């Protein structure tokens, strides 16, 4: 592993701040797959086989399991207008496909199932807002294998961020599959025809568990006047984003609860933020946000009253009075 980490260090050389990689690797849970991480008080029920088995058994007895699996394997395509101040004409109408929380290793053929449903969609650029992986530790090759199926149908540029289930050791392989991972970094996203203007697309490391997100660093090279669009795995740093001057923020992580009561009330959302920020469009001061309920599922491969989704955001200019 030490040898591999040296290769990782060389690969990421110059992209991350001083000491960043050492801290990230230290925080990645060592060996085993703890159910409770005392350092962060984080609970990982996905690492407790008996809890998953018990829940699965209860759903089977209740006759709900297969229906939940069908729900989890059927993507809905949501359409959303993302209004940005100062958007150039060349970027107006730009279509950004957001895919979140793939957890693609939840099932060996899940990547293939999702790829088939994405194949006929069209978009100009794709963003993946974290949690490629289902497990929070250990072997990530099943997640990469699943993502490989999906990467084959992702045309155009693909930008991604890491979630709390993802290892930074996955970055070289994800980038080899065509997804440029933004680790507290930003890029100038240009419009159709490469006209003037564009959008500063910033992406931060996971703010939920690893908490190594650095929004100001991701915005540091933003040219004056360019709208700032932030990718952050969880909506939790919304205040930081607003005070750093971010115009819009795309996130995931919450799964919208994944299992909701009839009427759409989530049982848990696993995010320290107002509940209205945990799914769909929201607003905080001058910051426009969208939290995707995700394409995948966690703990169990089921969903109830909370369909899996991908989101087609259409960039539109925001008027100064909005
Ligand atoms: Fe997550």
Coordinates of N, CA, C and O in Angstrom, one line a residue, residues 50-118:
X50 N -25.6 -7.7 10.0 CA -26.8 -8.2 10.6 C -27.9 -7.2 10.5 O -29.1 -7.5 10.3
X51 N -27.6 -5.9 10.5 CA -28.6 -4.8 10.3 C -29.2 -4.9 8.9 O -30.5 -4.9 8.7
X52 N -28.4 -5.1 7.9 CA -28.8 -5.2 6.5 C -29.7 -6.4 6.3 O -30.8 -6.4 5.8
X53 N -29.1 -7.5 6.9 CA -29.9 -8.8 6.7 C -31.2 -8.7 7.4 O -32.2 -9.2 6.9
X54 N -31.3 -8.1 8.6 CA -32.6 -8.0 9.3 C -33.6 -7.2 8.6 O -34.7 -7.5 8.5
X55 N -33.1 -6.0 8.0 CA -34.0 -5.2 7.3 C -34.5 -5.8 6.0 O -35.7 -5.8 5.7
X56 N -33.6 -6.5 5.3 CA -33.9 -7.3 4.1 C -35.0 -8.3 4.4 O -36.0 -8.4 3.7
X57 N -34.8 -9.0 5.5 CA -35.7 -10.1 5.9 C -37.1 -9.5 6.2 O -38.1 -10.0 5.8
X58 N -37.1 -8.4 6.9 CA -38.4 -7.7 7.3 C -39.1 -7.3 6.0 O -40.4 -7.5 5.9
X59 N -38.4 -6.8 5.0 CA -39.0 -6.3 3.8 C -39.5 -7.5 3.0 O -40.6 -7.5 2.4
X60 N -38.8 -8.6 3.0 CA -39.2 -9.8 2.3 C -40.5 -10.4 2.9 O -41.5 -10.7 2.2
X61 N -40.5 -10.4 4.3 CA -41.7 -11.0 4.9 C -42.9 -10.1 4.6 O -44.0 -10.6 4.4
X62 N -42.7 -8.8 4.6 CA -43.8 -7.9 4.3 C -44.1 -7.8 2.8 O -45.0 -7.0 2.4
X63 N -43.4 -8.6 2.0 CA -43.7 -8.6 0.5 C -43.3 -7.3 -0.2 O -43.8 -7.0 -1.3
X64 N -42.4 -6.5 0.4 CA -42.0 -5.2 -0.2 C -40.6 -5.2 -0.8 O -40.3 -4.2 -1.5
X65 N -39.9 -6.2 -0.6 CA -38.5 -6.2 -1.1 C -38.3 -6.0 -2.6 O -37.6 -5.1 -3.1
X66 N -39.0 -6.9 -3.3 CA -38.9 -6.8 -4.8 C -39.3 -5.5 -5.4 O -38.7 -4.9 -6.3
X67 N -40.4 -5.0 -4.8 CA -40.9 -3.7 -5.3 C -39.8 -2.6 -5.0 O -39.6 -1.7 -5.9
X68 N -39.2 -2.6 -3.8 CA -38.2 -1.7 -3.5 C -37.0 -1.8 -4.4 O -36.4 -0.7 -4.8
X69 N -36.6 -3.0 -4.8 CA -35.5 -3.2 -5.7 C -35.8 -2.6 -7.1 O -35.0 -2.0 -7.7
X70 N -37.1 -2.9 -7.5 CA -37.5 -2.3 -8.8 C -37.4 -0.8 -8.8 O -36.9 -0.2 -9.7
X71 N -37.9 -0.2 -7.7 CA -37.9 1.2 -7.6 C -36.4 1.7 -7.7 O -36.1 2.8 -8.3
X72 N -35.5 1.0 -7.0 CA -34.1 1.5 -7.0 C -33.4 1.3 -8.3 O -32.4 1.9 -8.5
X73 N -33.9 0.5 -9.2 CA -33.3 0.3 -10.5 C -34.0 1.0 -11.6 O -33.6 0.9 -12.8
X74 N -34.9 1.9 -11.3 CA -35.6 2.7 -12.3 C -35.4 4.2 -12.1 O -35.8 4.7 -11.1
X75 N -34.6 4.7 -13.0 CA -34.3 6.1 -12.9 C -35.3 7.1 -13.4 O -35.9 6.8 -14.5
X76 N -35.6 8.1 -12.7 CA -36.4 9.2 -13.3 C -35.5 10.3 -13.7 O -34.4 10.5 -13.1
X77 N -35.8 11.0 -14.8 CA -35.0 12.1 -15.3 C -35.7 13.4 -14.9 O -36.9 13.6 -15.3
X78 N -35.1 14.2 -14.0 CA -35.7 15.5 -13.6 C -35.1 16.6 -14.4 O -34.0 16.6 -14.7
X79 N -35.9 17.6 -14.6 CA -35.5 18.8 -15.4 C -35.5 20.0 -14.5 O -36.5 20.2 -13.7
X80 N -34.5 20.7 -14.4 CA -34.4 21.9 -13.5 C -33.7 23.0 -14.2 O -32.6 22.8 -14.8
X81 N -34.2 24.3 -14.0 CA -33.5 25.4 -14.5 C -32.6 26.0 -13.4 O -33.1 26.3 -12.3
X82 N -31.3 26.1 -13.7 CA -30.3 26.6 -12.8 C -30.0 28.0 -13.2 O -29.3 28.2 -14.2
X83 N -30.4 29.0 -12.4 CA -30.3 30.4 -12.8 C -29.0 31.0 -12.2 O -28.7 30.9 -11.0
X84 N -28.1 31.5 -13.1 CA -26.8 32.0 -12.7 C -26.7 33.5 -13.1 O -27.0 33.8 -14.3
X85 N -26.2 34.4 -12.2 CA -26.0 35.8 -12.6 C -24.9 35.9 -13.5 O -23.9 35.2 -13.4
X86 N -25.0 36.8 -14.5 CA -23.9 37.1 -15.4 C -23.6 36.0 -16.4 O -22.5 35.9 -17.0
X87 N -24.6 35.1 -16.6 CA -24.4 34.0 -17.6 C -24.3 34.5 -19.0 O -25.2 35.3 -19.4
X88 N -23.3 34.1 -19.7 CA -23.1 34.6 -21.1 C -24.1 34.0 -22.0 O -24.6 32.9 -21.7
X89 N -24.3 34.6 -23.2 CA -25.3 34.0 -24.2 C -24.8 32.6 -24.6 O -25.6 31.7 -24.8
X90 N -23.5 32.4 -24.7 CA -22.9 31.1 -25.2 C -23.3 30.0 -24.2 O -23.4 28.9 -24.6
X91 N -23.5 30.4 -22.9 CA -23.7 29.4 -21.9 C -25.2 29.2 -21.6 O -25.6 28.2 -21.0
X92 N -26.0 30.1 -22.1 CA -27.5 30.0 -21.8 C -28.0 28.8 -22.6 O -27.8 28.6 -23.7
X93 N -28.7 28.0 -21.8 CA -29.3 26.8 -22.4 C -28.4 25.6 -22.3 O -28.8 24.5 -22.7
X94 N -27.2 25.8 -21.8 CA -26.2 24.7 -21.6 C -26.9 23.6 -20.7 O -27.5 23.9 -19.7
X95 N -26.7 22.3 -21.1 CA -27.4 21.3 -20.3 C -26.3 20.5 -19.5 O -25.4 19.9 -20.1
X96 N -26.5 20.5 -18.2 CA -25.6 19.8 -17.3 C -26.3 18.6 -16.7 O -27.3 18.8 -16.0
X97 N -25.8 17.5 -17.0 CA -26.4 16.3 -16.4 C -25.8 16.0 -15.0 O -24.5 15.9 -14.9
X98 N -26.6 16.0 -14.0 CA -26.1 15.6 -12.6 C -26.4 14.2 -12.3 O -27.6 13.8 -12.3
X99 N -25.4 13.4 -11.9 CA -25.6 12.1 -11.4 C -25.0 12.1 -10.0 O -23.8 12.5 -9.8
X100 N -25.7 11.6 -9.1 CA -25.2 11.6 -7.7 C -25.3 10.2 -7.1 O -26.2 9.4 -7.4
X101 N -24.4 9.9 -6.1 CA -24.6 8.8 -5.2 C -24.9 7.5 -6.0 O -25.9 6.8 -5.8
X102 N -23.9 7.1 -6.9 CA -24.1 5.9 -7.7 C -24.1 4.7 -6.8 O -24.8 3.7 -7.0
X103 N -23.2 4.6 -5.8 CA -23.0 3.4 -4.9 C -23.1 2.2 -5.8 O -23.8 1.3 -5.6
X104 N -22.3 2.3 -6.9 CA -22.5 1.3 -8.0 C -22.2 -0.1 -7.7 O -22.7 -1.0 -8.3
X105 N -21.4 -0.3 -6.6 CA -21.0 -1.7 -6.2 C -22.1 -2.3 -5.3 O -21.8 -3.4 -4.8
X106 N -23.2 -1.7 -5.1 CA -24.3 -2.3 -4.3 C -24.7 -3.6 -4.9 O -25.2 -4.5 -4.2
X107 N -24.5 -3.8 -6.2 CA -25.0 -4.9 -6.9 C -24.1 -5.1 -8.1 O -23.8 -4.1 -8.8
X108 N -23.6 -6.3 -8.5 CA -22.6 -6.4 -9.6 C -23.1 -5.9 -10.9 O -22.3 -5.5 -11.7
X109 N -24.4 -5.9 -11.2 CA -24.9 -5.5 -12.5 C -25.6 -4.1 -12.5 O -26.2 -3.7 -13.5
X110 N -25.5 -3.4 -11.4 CA -26.1 -2.1 -11.2 C -25.6 -1.1 -12.2 O -26.3 -0.3 -12.8
X111 N -24.3 -1.1 -12.5 CA -23.7 -0.2 -13.4 C -24.2 -0.4 -14.8 O -24.6 0.6 -15.5
X112 N -24.4 -1.6 -15.2 CA -25.0 -1.9 -16.5 C -26.4 -1.5 -16.6 O -26.9 -0.9 -17.6
X113 N -27.2 -1.7 -15.5 CA -28.6 -1.3 -15.5 C -28.7 0.2 -15.6 O -29.6 0.7 -16.4
X114 N -27.9 1.0 -14.9 CA -27.9 2.5 -15.0 C -27.5 2.9 -16.4 O -28.1 3.8 -17.0
X115 N -26.4 2.3 -16.9 CA -25.9 2.7 -18.2 C -27.0 2.6 -19.3 O -27.1 3.5 -20.2
X116 N -27.7 1.6 -19.3 CA -28.8 1.4 -20.3 C -29.8 2.5 -20.2 O -30.3 2.9 -21.3
X117 N -30.1 3.0 -19.0 CA -31.1 4.1 -18.9 C -30.5 5.5 -19.2 O -31.3 6.4 -19.5
X118 N -29.2 5.6 -19.2 CA -28.6 6.9 -19.5 C -28.3 7.0 -21.0 O -28.1 8.1 -21.6

